[in-house]
Coordinates of C-alpha atoms in Angstrom, one line a residue:
M284 CA 20.3 17.5 10.2
A285 CA 16.7 19.1 10.7
S286 CA 14.1 19.4 13.1
R287 CA 10.2 19.5 12.0
R288 CA 7.5 17.1 12.1
F289 CA 7.6 15.2 9.6
N290 CA 10.9 15.6 7.0
R291 CA 8.6 15.0 4.1
L292 CA 10.3 14.1 0.3
Q293 CA 11.0 17.9 -0.7
D294 CA 13.1 18.9 -4.7
D295 CA 16.9 20.0 -2.7
Q296 CA 15.7 16.5 -0.7
E297 CA 18.5 13.5 -1.5
V298 CA 17.3 10.6 -2.0
H299 CA 20.2 8.1 -0.6
I300 CA 20.1 3.9 -2.4
L301 CA 21.7 1.8 0.4
G302 CA 21.1 -2.2 -0.9
V303 CA 21.9 -5.2 1.7
P304 CA 22.1 -8.5 -0.6
M305 CA 21.5 -10.5 2.7
D306 CA 19.5 -14.1 2.3
H307 CA 20.4 -15.4 5.3
G308 CA 17.3 -14.2 6.9
A309 CA 15.3 -16.6 4.6
G310 CA 14.4 -19.8 4.3
R311 CA 15.6 -19.3 0.2
R312 CA 18.9 -17.8 -1.0
G313 CA 19.0 -15.4 -4.0
V314 CA 17.0 -12.7 -2.4
G315 CA 21.0 -11.1 -1.3
M316 CA 20.9 -10.4 -5.1
G317 CA 18.1 -8.2 -5.1
P318 CA 19.4 -5.0 -4.5
S319 CA 21.2 -6.4 -8.2
A320 CA 17.9 -6.4 -10.1
I321 CA 16.3 -3.9 -8.5
R322 CA 18.6 -1.4 -9.9
I323 CA 18.8 -3.8 -13.4
A324 CA 14.8 -3.4 -13.6
G325 CA 15.9 0.5 -13.6
L326 CA 15.6 2.2 -10.2
Q327 CA 18.3 5.2 -11.3
E328 CA 16.3 6.0 -13.7
K329 CA 13.6 6.0 -12.5
L330 CA 14.7 9.0 -10.1
K331 CA 15.7 10.3 -12.4
A332 CA 12.1 11.2 -14.6
L333 CA 10.9 12.2 -11.5
S334 CA 13.3 14.8 -11.2
L335 CA 14.8 13.7 -7.6
S336 CA 18.1 14.3 -6.9
F337 CA 20.0 11.0 -5.8
V338 CA 23.2 9.3 -5.0
D339 CA 23.5 5.4 -4.7
H340 CA 25.8 3.7 -2.4
G341 CA 26.2 0.6 -3.9
D342 CA 25.1 -2.4 -0.8
V343 CA 26.6 -3.3 1.8
I344 CA 29.5 -5.1 2.4
I345 CA 29.6 -6.9 5.7
R346 CA 32.1 -7.3 7.1
D347 CA 34.9 -10.0 9.2
V348 CA 32.5 -12.9 8.2
E349 CA 34.5 -15.7 8.5
R350 CA 35.3 -14.4 12.5
A351 CA 31.4 -13.4 13.1
Q352 CA 30.8 -17.3 11.3
Q353 CA 32.5 -18.6 13.9
L354 CA 30.5 -16.4 16.9
Q355 CA 28.0 -18.5 18.6
Y356 CA 24.9 -16.1 20.6
Q357 CA 23.1 -17.9 24.0
V358 CA 19.3 -17.4 22.3
E359 CA 16.7 -19.0 23.7
G360 CA 14.8 -20.7 21.3
K361 CA 15.6 -20.5 17.0
A362 CA 17.2 -18.4 15.0
N363 CA 19.3 -19.0 12.1
H364 CA 21.8 -17.1 10.8
L365 CA 22.0 -14.8 14.1
P366 CA 25.8 -14.4 14.4
M367 CA 26.2 -12.7 10.5
I368 CA 22.3 -10.9 11.0
V369 CA 23.9 -9.9 13.6
R370 CA 26.7 -8.2 11.9
A371 CA 25.6 -7.0 9.0
C372 CA 22.3 -5.8 10.7
D373 CA 24.5 -3.6 12.7
A374 CA 26.8 -2.2 9.8
V375 CA 22.9 -1.0 7.9
H376 CA 22.4 0.9 11.0
E377 CA 25.8 2.2 10.2
H378 CA 24.9 3.2 7.0
V379 CA 21.3 4.6 7.3
K380 CA 22.0 6.6 10.8
R381 CA 24.8 8.6 8.4
I382 CA 21.9 9.0 5.8
V383 CA 19.2 10.8 8.4
K384 CA 22.1 13.1 9.4
K385 CA 22.7 13.6 6.8
D386 CA 19.3 15.8 5.8
A387 CA 18.8 12.6 3.3
F388 CA 14.9 10.6 2.5
P389 CA 16.9 6.7 2.7
L390 CA 15.7 4.3 0.0
I391 CA 16.5 0.9 1.6
I392 CA 16.5 -2.3 -1.5
G393 CA 17.2 -5.3 -0.2
G394 CA 17.2 -8.7 0.6
D395 CA 15.5 -10.4 2.3
H396 CA 13.2 -8.5 5.0
S397 CA 15.1 -9.0 8.4
I398 CA 17.4 -6.1 7.2
A399 CA 15.1 -4.4 8.5
I400 CA 16.8 -4.8 12.2
G401 CA 18.8 -2.9 10.8
T402 CA 17.6 0.3 9.0
I403 CA 14.7 0.9 11.6
A404 CA 18.1 1.2 14.2
G405 CA 20.0 3.5 12.6
L406 CA 16.5 5.6 11.5
M407 CA 15.8 5.9 15.9
A408 CA 19.6 6.2 16.8
A409 CA 19.7 9.3 14.3
Y410 CA 15.9 10.2 15.6
K411 CA 17.3 9.5 19.3
E412 CA 20.1 12.4 19.1
E413 CA 18.7 15.0 16.9
E414 CA 16.2 13.8 20.0
A415 CA 18.8 14.7 23.1
E416 CA 19.2 18.3 20.8
I417 CA 15.7 19.2 21.1
R418 CA 16.4 18.1 25.0
K419 CA 18.5 21.4 26.2
T420 CA 16.0 23.5 25.4
Q421 CA 12.7 21.8 25.0
P422 CA 13.5 18.8 28.0
K423 CA 9.8 17.1 27.5
T424 CA 10.7 16.3 23.5
E425 CA 10.2 12.0 22.5
I426 CA 10.3 11.8 18.6
T427 CA 8.6 9.0 17.8
L428 CA 8.8 6.3 14.6
G429 CA 5.6 5.7 12.7
L430 CA 5.6 2.6 10.9
I431 CA 3.6 1.1 8.1
W432 CA 4.5 -2.6 7.3
I433 CA 2.4 -3.7 3.8
D434 CA 3.5 -8.2 4.3
A435 CA 1.3 -11.4 3.7
H436 CA 3.4 -12.3 7.1
G437 CA 2.8 -10.4 10.0
D438 CA 6.8 -10.7 11.4
L439 CA 5.7 -11.0 14.2
N440 CA 8.0 -13.9 15.2
T441 CA 10.5 -14.5 17.7
P442 CA 13.3 -17.8 17.9
M443 CA 10.9 -19.1 21.3
T444 CA 7.8 -18.2 18.6
S445 CA 8.8 -18.9 14.8
P446 CA 8.6 -23.0 13.3
S447 CA 11.4 -22.3 10.9
G448 CA 14.4 -20.0 12.6
N449 CA 14.4 -17.8 9.8
V450 CA 14.7 -14.4 11.2
H451 CA 13.3 -12.2 8.1
G452 CA 9.8 -13.4 10.5
M453 CA 11.2 -10.9 13.4
P454 CA 11.7 -7.8 12.7
V455 CA 8.2 -6.4 14.2
A456 CA 9.0 -8.5 17.2
T457 CA 12.8 -7.4 17.4
A458 CA 11.5 -3.8 16.6
L459 CA 9.0 -3.6 19.4
G460 CA 11.3 -5.3 21.8
Q461 CA 10.8 -8.5 21.9
G462 CA 13.6 -11.3 21.2
P463 CA 17.0 -11.6 21.8
D464 CA 19.5 -8.5 23.4
V465 CA 22.1 -8.8 19.8
L466 CA 19.0 -8.1 17.6
T467 CA 17.0 -5.7 19.6
K468 CA 19.7 -3.3 21.2
I469 CA 21.3 -2.9 18.6
G470 CA 21.9 0.8 18.1
G471 CA 21.3 0.9 21.2
V472 CA 17.6 2.2 21.4
C473 CA 15.0 -0.6 22.7
P474 CA 12.2 -0.7 22.1
K475 CA 12.2 1.1 18.6
V476 CA 8.6 1.8 18.0
F477 CA 5.3 1.7 20.0
P478 CA 2.4 -0.8 19.2
N479 CA 0.3 1.5 18.6
D480 CA 2.3 3.5 15.9
V481 CA 2.6 -0.2 13.7
V482 CA -0.2 -0.6 11.0
L483 CA 0.3 -3.9 9.4
V484 CA -1.3 -3.7 5.9
G485 CA -2.2 -7.3 3.5
L486 CA -1.7 -9.6 5.8
R487 CA -2.6 -13.6 5.2
D488 CA -0.5 -16.2 6.2
L489 CA 0.7 -16.3 10.1
D490 CA 2.0 -18.9 11.8
R491 CA -0.5 -20.1 15.2
Q492 CA 1.9 -18.2 17.6
E493 CA 1.8 -15.5 15.2
K494 CA -1.7 -14.9 15.0
Q495 CA -2.2 -14.7 18.9
A496 CA 1.2 -12.4 19.2
I497 CA -0.4 -9.6 16.9
L498 CA -3.2 -9.8 18.8
D499 CA -2.3 -9.5 21.9
S500 CA 0.1 -6.2 21.0
G501 CA -1.8 -3.8 20.5
V502 CA -0.2 -3.5 17.2
H503 CA -2.9 -2.2 14.1
A504 CA -3.0 -4.9 11.5
F505 CA -5.3 -5.1 7.9
T506 CA -5.8 -8.8 6.7
M507 CA -6.9 -9.3 2.6
K508 CA -10.0 -10.1 4.0
D509 CA -10.7 -6.5 5.7
I510 CA -9.1 -5.5 2.4
D511 CA -11.6 -7.5 0.3
E512 CA -14.4 -5.7 2.4
R513 CA -13.4 -2.5 3.2
G514 CA -10.9 -1.7 -0.1
M515 CA -7.5 -0.5 -0.2
A516 CA -7.9 3.4 0.3
A517 CA -9.8 2.8 3.0
I518 CA -7.1 1.0 4.2
M519 CA -4.6 2.5 3.9
R520 CA -6.3 6.1 4.6
D521 CA -6.8 4.8 8.4
A522 CA -3.2 2.4 8.2
I523 CA -1.7 6.7 7.5
N524 CA -3.7 8.7 9.9
L525 CA -2.8 5.2 12.4
A526 CA 1.0 5.2 11.7
T527 CA 1.2 9.2 12.0
R528 CA -1.4 10.6 14.8
N529 CA 1.0 10.7 17.6
T530 CA 4.4 9.8 15.8
D531 CA 6.9 12.7 13.9
Y532 CA 8.3 10.0 11.1
L533 CA 6.7 7.5 8.8
H534 CA 9.4 4.6 8.0
V535 CA 7.5 2.6 5.3
S536 CA 8.7 -0.9 5.3
F537 CA 7.4 -3.1 1.9
D538 CA 7.6 -7.0 1.0
I539 CA 6.9 -7.2 -2.4
D540 CA 5.5 -10.9 -1.0
S541 CA 2.7 -8.7 -0.2
V542 CA 2.0 -9.2 -3.8
D543 CA -0.1 -11.7 -4.8
P544 CA 2.7 -13.6 -7.0
R545 CA 0.3 -14.0 -10.7
V546 CA 2.1 -9.9 -10.4
A547 CA 5.7 -10.9 -8.6
P548 CA 6.8 -14.2 -8.7
G549 CA 9.9 -13.5 -7.8
T550 CA 10.1 -14.0 -4.0
G551 CA 11.1 -16.8 -1.6
T552 CA 8.0 -17.4 0.4
T553 CA 4.8 -16.5 -1.9
V554 CA 1.4 -17.1 -0.9
F555 CA -2.4 -16.5 -3.4
G556 CA -5.4 -14.1 -2.4
G557 CA -2.2 -11.2 -2.1
L558 CA -2.4 -7.7 -3.5
T559 CA -3.3 -6.9 -6.5
Y560 CA -1.1 -4.4 -9.0
R561 CA -3.3 -1.6 -8.8
E562 CA -3.6 -2.1 -4.9
A563 CA -0.3 -2.5 -4.1
H564 CA 0.1 0.7 -6.2
L565 CA -2.3 2.2 -4.5
A566 CA -1.4 2.2 -1.5
M567 CA 2.1 3.4 -3.2
E568 CA 0.4 6.2 -3.6
M569 CA -1.5 7.4 -1.2
I570 CA 1.5 6.8 1.5
A571 CA 3.1 10.1 -0.9
E572 CA 0.5 12.1 -1.1
S573 CA 0.4 12.0 2.7
D574 CA 2.9 14.1 2.5
A575 CA 4.7 11.7 5.8
L576 CA 7.1 9.3 5.2
T577 CA 10.3 9.8 5.8
S578 CA 12.5 6.7 4.8
L579 CA 11.0 3.3 2.8
E580 CA 13.0 0.2 2.3
L581 CA 11.6 -2.3 -0.3
A582 CA 12.7 -6.1 0.7
E583 CA 12.2 -10.2 -1.0
V584 CA 12.3 -9.8 -4.2
N585 CA 14.8 -13.3 -5.1
P586 CA 15.8 -13.1 -9.3
I587 CA 16.2 -16.3 -9.1
L588 CA 12.6 -17.5 -9.2
D589 CA 11.8 -14.2 -11.1
V590 CA 10.5 -14.0 -14.6
H591 CA 12.8 -11.7 -16.9
N592 CA 13.2 -9.5 -14.2
Q593 CA 9.2 -8.7 -13.9
T594 CA 9.2 -8.7 -9.5
G595 CA 12.5 -6.6 -9.8
Q596 CA 10.0 -4.2 -12.1
L597 CA 7.4 -4.1 -10.0
A598 CA 9.9 -2.8 -6.8
V599 CA 11.9 0.5 -9.6
D600 CA 7.3 1.1 -10.0
L601 CA 6.0 0.4 -7.2
I602 CA 8.9 2.6 -5.5
A603 CA 8.0 5.7 -8.1
S604 CA 4.4 5.4 -7.2
A605 CA 6.4 6.4 -2.8
L606 CA 8.4 9.0 -3.8
G607 CA 5.9 11.0 -5.7
K608 CA 4.8 9.4 -9.5
T609 CA 0.7 9.5 -10.4
I610 CA -0.8 9.0 -13.5
L611 CA -1.6 11.8 -14.4

C-alpha cells in the first residue's frame, strides 16, 4: 500500500467494484437489488469506455444469516435489524480493507446507506495500519479521512434520536463515534472521522433531533437552500476544500435520493426539491477535477421503485463523472 497524500486515481490504478446488496437498514425492501441494477445499467461498459482497469468482486456474501438473526444487542433506543447490519458491515469492512491494501480504488455500490458504516470502517482500518508503519520513522504521523456526504438526509441519527429506527439514517453519526459500540467500533477505529473533516451536501429532509445534532456536531452542512442561493459550483468548491485541507484521503458517499425524484424516482425516501441532473453531475465532475478522490460509494438505488432502470442508469453516469468522464 503506497503512502501518499491523496491516492489519486491513476491510469495504472485498478478500480475495484464491490456490491453490497443490503436492505435491512432501510424502511422499504428492494434496495438490496441496487448493485444488480447498477451493473445492468452498464457500469463495466462505462469504465471500459473511460479506459479504466477494473476488477468486479461481485457482491458481499453475508454469512451465518440465521445466527445473526438470533443475536440480540442491548442498545438504548431503536435500531432495526441491528444484528444483520452489524454482520454485513463487518463483512464490508473486511472487503474494503483488502481493496485499499492492494493500492486499488474502492468503488462500493449499494444497497441502503447503512453500508457506509462498513465502507468507512474498512477504509480507516487500512489507513491506520499504514499510519502504524509510517510512525516507525515519523512518530507524529496521523492519517485522517475527509468525507463528502451527498444526501437529502443528514444521516446523523442514533438509536436514541431516530424516529424510525432505520440504521440507514445513522452512518454519519456512527463514523463520528456516536451510537452503539457494535457499530462504532467495527474495524477497531473510533471515531473514524473528525467533524471538521465532514461535509454534508444537499440536505433538505431532517428529523427534528437530527437538525440539532448537526448543529451541535461541528460538521459542515450545505442545504438545498444554500445551493439555490449560491449555486452548486460554489458549494462544491467549499465542500472539497473543507474535506481535504487537513486530511490525507477523501471518501465521497453519494445517496441517490439527493437527486430530485423527477430525475431519480428509484429510491425509497424521495423528497422533492433535490439536485437537478446537472447539479448532481457538476458535483461529481468537480470532485474528479480536484484529484483528491480516493474512494467512492453510491447507495440507495431501488429498482423496484424505478422506471425502466432510469435511476440505475443515472447512478452509472454519476460514477463515470466522478471517475473522470468529461463533456469535452
